[in-house]
Coordinates of C-alpha atoms in Angstrom, one line a residue:
X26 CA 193.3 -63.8 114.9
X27 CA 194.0 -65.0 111.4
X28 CA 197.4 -64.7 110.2
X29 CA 198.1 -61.6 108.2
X30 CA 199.3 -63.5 104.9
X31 CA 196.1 -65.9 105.3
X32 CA 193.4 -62.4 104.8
X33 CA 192.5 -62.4 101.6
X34 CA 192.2 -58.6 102.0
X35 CA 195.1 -57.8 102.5
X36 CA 196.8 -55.9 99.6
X37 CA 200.2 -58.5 99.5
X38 CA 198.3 -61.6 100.3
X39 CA 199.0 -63.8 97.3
X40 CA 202.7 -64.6 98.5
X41 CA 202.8 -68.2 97.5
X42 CA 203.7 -70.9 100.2
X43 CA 207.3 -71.5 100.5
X44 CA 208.0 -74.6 102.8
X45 CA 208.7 -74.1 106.4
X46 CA 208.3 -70.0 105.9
X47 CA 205.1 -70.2 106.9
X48 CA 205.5 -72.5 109.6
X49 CA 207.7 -69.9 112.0
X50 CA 208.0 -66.1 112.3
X51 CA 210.2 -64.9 109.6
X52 CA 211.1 -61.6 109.8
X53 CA 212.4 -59.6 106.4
X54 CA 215.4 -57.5 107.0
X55 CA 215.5 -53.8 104.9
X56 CA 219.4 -53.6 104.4
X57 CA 221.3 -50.4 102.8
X58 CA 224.7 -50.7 101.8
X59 CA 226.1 -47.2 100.9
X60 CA 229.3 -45.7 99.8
X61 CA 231.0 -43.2 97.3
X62 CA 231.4 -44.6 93.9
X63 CA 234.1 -46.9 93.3
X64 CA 233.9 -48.7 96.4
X65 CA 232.6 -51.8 95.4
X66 CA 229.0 -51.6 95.7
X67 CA 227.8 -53.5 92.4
X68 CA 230.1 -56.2 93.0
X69 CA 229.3 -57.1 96.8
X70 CA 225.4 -56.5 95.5
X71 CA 226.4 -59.5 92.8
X72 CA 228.4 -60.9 95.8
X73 CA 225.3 -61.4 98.0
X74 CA 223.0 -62.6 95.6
X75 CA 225.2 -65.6 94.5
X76 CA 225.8 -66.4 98.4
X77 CA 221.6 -66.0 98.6
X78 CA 221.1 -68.4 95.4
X79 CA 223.6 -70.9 96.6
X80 CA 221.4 -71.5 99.5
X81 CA 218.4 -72.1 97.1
X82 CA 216.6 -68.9 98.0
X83 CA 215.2 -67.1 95.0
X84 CA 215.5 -63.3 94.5
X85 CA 215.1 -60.3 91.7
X86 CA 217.9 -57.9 91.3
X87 CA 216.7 -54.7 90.5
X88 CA 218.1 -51.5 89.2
X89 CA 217.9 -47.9 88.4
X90 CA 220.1 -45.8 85.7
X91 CA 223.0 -48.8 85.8
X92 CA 226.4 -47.1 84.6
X93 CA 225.8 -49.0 81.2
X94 CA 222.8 -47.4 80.0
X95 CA 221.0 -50.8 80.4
X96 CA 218.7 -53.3 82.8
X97 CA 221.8 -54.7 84.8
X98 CA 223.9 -54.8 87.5
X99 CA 227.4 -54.1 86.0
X100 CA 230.4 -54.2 88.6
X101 CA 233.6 -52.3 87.2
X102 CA 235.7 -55.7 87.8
X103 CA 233.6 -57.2 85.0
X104 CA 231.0 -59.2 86.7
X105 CA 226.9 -58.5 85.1
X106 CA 224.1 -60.0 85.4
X107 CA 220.9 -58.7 83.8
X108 CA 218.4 -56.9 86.3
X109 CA 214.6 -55.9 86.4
X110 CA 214.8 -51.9 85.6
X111 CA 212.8 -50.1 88.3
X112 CA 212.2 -46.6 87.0
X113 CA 210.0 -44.0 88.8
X114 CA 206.6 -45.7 87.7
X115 CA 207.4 -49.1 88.9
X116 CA 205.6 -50.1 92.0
X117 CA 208.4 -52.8 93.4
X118 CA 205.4 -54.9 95.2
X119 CA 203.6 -55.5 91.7
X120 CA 207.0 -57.2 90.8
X121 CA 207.3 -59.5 93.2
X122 CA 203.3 -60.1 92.9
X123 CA 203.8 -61.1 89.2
X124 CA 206.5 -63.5 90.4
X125 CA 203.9 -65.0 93.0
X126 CA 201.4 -65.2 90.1
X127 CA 203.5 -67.7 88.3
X128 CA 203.8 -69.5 91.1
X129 CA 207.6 -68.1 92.1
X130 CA 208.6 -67.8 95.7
X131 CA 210.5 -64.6 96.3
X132 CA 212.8 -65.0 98.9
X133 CA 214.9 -61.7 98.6
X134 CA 215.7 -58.5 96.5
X135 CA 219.2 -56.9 95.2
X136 CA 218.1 -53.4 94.4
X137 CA 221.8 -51.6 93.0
X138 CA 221.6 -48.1 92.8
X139 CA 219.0 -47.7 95.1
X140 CA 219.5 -44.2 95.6
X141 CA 217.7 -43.4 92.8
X142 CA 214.6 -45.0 94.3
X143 CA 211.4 -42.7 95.1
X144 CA 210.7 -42.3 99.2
X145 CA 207.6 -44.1 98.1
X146 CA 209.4 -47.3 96.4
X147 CA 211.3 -47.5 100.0
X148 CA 208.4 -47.9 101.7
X149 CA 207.2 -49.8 99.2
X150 CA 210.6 -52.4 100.0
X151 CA 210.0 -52.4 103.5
X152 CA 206.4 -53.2 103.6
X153 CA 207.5 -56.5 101.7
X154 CA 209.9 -57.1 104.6
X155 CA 207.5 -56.4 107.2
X156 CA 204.6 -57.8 105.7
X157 CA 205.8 -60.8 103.4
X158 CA 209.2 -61.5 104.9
X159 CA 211.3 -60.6 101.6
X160 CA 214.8 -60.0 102.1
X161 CA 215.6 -56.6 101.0
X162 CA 219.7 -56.0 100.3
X163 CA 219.8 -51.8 98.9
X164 CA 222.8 -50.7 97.9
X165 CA 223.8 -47.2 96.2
X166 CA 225.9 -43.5 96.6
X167 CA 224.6 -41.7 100.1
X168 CA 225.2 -38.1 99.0
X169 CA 224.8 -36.8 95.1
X170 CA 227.8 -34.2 93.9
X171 CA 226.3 -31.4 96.1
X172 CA 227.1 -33.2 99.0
X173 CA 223.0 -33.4 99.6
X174 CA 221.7 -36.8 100.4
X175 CA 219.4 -38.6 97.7
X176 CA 215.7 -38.8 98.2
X177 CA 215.7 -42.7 98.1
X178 CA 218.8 -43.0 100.1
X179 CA 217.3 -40.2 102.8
X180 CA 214.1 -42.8 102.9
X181 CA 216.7 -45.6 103.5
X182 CA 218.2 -44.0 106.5
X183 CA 215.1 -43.7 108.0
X184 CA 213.7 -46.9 107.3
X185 CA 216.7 -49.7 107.1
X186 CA 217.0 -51.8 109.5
X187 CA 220.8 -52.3 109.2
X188 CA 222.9 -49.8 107.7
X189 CA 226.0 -50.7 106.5
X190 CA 228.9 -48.9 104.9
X191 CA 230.9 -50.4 102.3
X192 CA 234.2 -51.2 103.9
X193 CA 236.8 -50.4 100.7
X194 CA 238.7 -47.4 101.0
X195 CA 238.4 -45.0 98.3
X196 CA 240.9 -42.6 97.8
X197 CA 241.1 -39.0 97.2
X198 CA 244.2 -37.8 95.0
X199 CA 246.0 -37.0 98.6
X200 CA 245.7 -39.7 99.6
X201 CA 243.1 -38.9 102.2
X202 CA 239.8 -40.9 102.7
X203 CA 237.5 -39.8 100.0
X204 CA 233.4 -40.2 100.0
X205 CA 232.3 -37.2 98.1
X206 CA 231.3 -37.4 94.7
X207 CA 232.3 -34.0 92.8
X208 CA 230.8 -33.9 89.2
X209 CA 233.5 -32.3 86.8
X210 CA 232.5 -30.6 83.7
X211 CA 235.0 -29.3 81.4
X212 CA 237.5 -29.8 84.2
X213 CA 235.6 -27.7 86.7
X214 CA 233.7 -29.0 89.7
X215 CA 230.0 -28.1 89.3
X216 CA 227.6 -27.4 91.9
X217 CA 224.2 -27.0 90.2
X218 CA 222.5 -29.0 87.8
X219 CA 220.0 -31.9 87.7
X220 CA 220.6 -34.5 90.8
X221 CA 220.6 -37.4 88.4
X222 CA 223.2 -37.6 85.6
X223 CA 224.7 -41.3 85.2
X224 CA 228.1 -41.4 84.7
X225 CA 231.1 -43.3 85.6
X226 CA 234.6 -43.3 86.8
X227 CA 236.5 -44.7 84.0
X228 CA 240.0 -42.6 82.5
X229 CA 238.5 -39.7 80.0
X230 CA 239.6 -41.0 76.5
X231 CA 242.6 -38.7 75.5
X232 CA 241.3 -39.2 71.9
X233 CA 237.5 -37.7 73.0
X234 CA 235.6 -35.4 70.3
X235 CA 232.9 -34.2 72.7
X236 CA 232.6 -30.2 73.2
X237 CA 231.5 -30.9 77.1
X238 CA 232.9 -33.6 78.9
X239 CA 231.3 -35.0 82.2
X240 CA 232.8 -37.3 84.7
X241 CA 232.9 -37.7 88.7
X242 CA 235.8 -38.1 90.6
X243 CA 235.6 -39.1 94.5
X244 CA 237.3 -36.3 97.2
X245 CA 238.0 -35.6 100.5
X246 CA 235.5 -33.3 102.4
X247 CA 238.6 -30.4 102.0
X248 CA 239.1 -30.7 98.0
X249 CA 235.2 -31.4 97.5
X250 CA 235.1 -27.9 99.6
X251 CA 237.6 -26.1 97.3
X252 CA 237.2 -27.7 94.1
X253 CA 240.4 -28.9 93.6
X254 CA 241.0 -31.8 91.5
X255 CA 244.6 -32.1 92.0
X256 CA 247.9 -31.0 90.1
X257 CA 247.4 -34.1 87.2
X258 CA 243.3 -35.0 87.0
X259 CA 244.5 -37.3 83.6
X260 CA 247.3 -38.8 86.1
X261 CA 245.0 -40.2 88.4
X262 CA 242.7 -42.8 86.3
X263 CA 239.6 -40.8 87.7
X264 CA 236.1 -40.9 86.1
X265 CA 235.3 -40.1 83.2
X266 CA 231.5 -39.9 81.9
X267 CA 230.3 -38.3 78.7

């Protein structure tokens, strides 16, 4: 039986030789790495592709709705590199195929906010892993600010091979362990609207001109229950996205 990257009918095929890959089973690991925002998850993402590149592997980093507004990972301690933007049209395969094309190897993928992903693009990264031996490193918010997991991160549970959460504490204004995402507007913890509104974490500006504000700010299961923000929301450095 020919080898499955050796039919030429087969729909990922054109994967480009890449030394002793071909000569042994590879297998392609699908990895999420999930966590309330401000946990770290941009910067480990620009963490683990430096530790792949120093190795001399080659990768994409990909990226839906980045805090900035533009096509990059940006981690809140500074660090950005610039990033493919994968919006809802964008099959991921086609990517790496374009890559192959030029005669590229792709050895992995960093795909930050992955959460924002279609079910289909998931499948999409772990038919790469299977199929082509990529390397696929997601990482991205479990649950949006109803508490109700993502569609691309609901895909990733079912399909990752490891699943990993990111191990920085984040902090509710108790004190208490915090990993839900309440979206504020006005000051009020909302519970309807659209499922995707970027936004970041950063202290409201005191000086703001805008009639509605929104921000996020990261609870414990009780305060994301009752909606309480805590007795001094402009004490605590929490989110602020307008």
């Amino acid at each position: 039986m020919p080898h499955l990257l050796d039919d030429p009918t087969d729909a990922l095929s054109a994967v480009p030789a890449a030394g002793s890959r071909r000569g042994a089973p590879v297998v392609g690991h699908l990895r999420f790495y999930y966590g309330p925002m401000d946990c770290g998850k941009s910067t480990l993402a620009l963490q683990v592709d430096h530790n792949q590149a120093r190795q001399g592997r080659r990768g994409l980093l990909l990226v839906h709705h980045d805090r900035s507004g533009k096509a990059q990972i940006t981690s809140r301690i500074g660090i950005t590199r610039t990033a493919i933007e994968v919006h809802a049209g964008v099959d991921v395969r086609d990517l790496v195929r374009a890559r192959w094309a030029e005669g590229v190897r792709v050895d992995y993928l960093i795909v930050d906010e992955a959460q924002f992903l279609a079910p289909d693009q998931v499948d999409q990264l772990a038919e790469l892993a299977d199929d082509v031996q990529v390397d696929v490193y997601c990482f991205g918010i479990a649950t949006d600010f109803r508490s109700e997991l993502f569609p691309g991160s609901r895909r990733l549970f079912e399909l990752a091979d490891d699943l990993q959460p990111v191990q920085v504490d984040v902090l509710c204004w108790c004190g208490l362990p915090a990993r839900f995402n309440a979206r504020v507007v006005d000051g009020e913890v909302v519970r309807a609207g659209d499922t995707v509104l970027v936004a970041d974490t950063e202290r409201e500006s005191p000086h703001s001109t805008q009639a509605t504000t929104v921000r996020y700010q990261v609870l414990c299961r009780r305060h994301f229950r009752l909606g309480d923000l805590g007795p001094t929301v402009a004490a605590q450095g929490q989110l602020s996205l307008a």
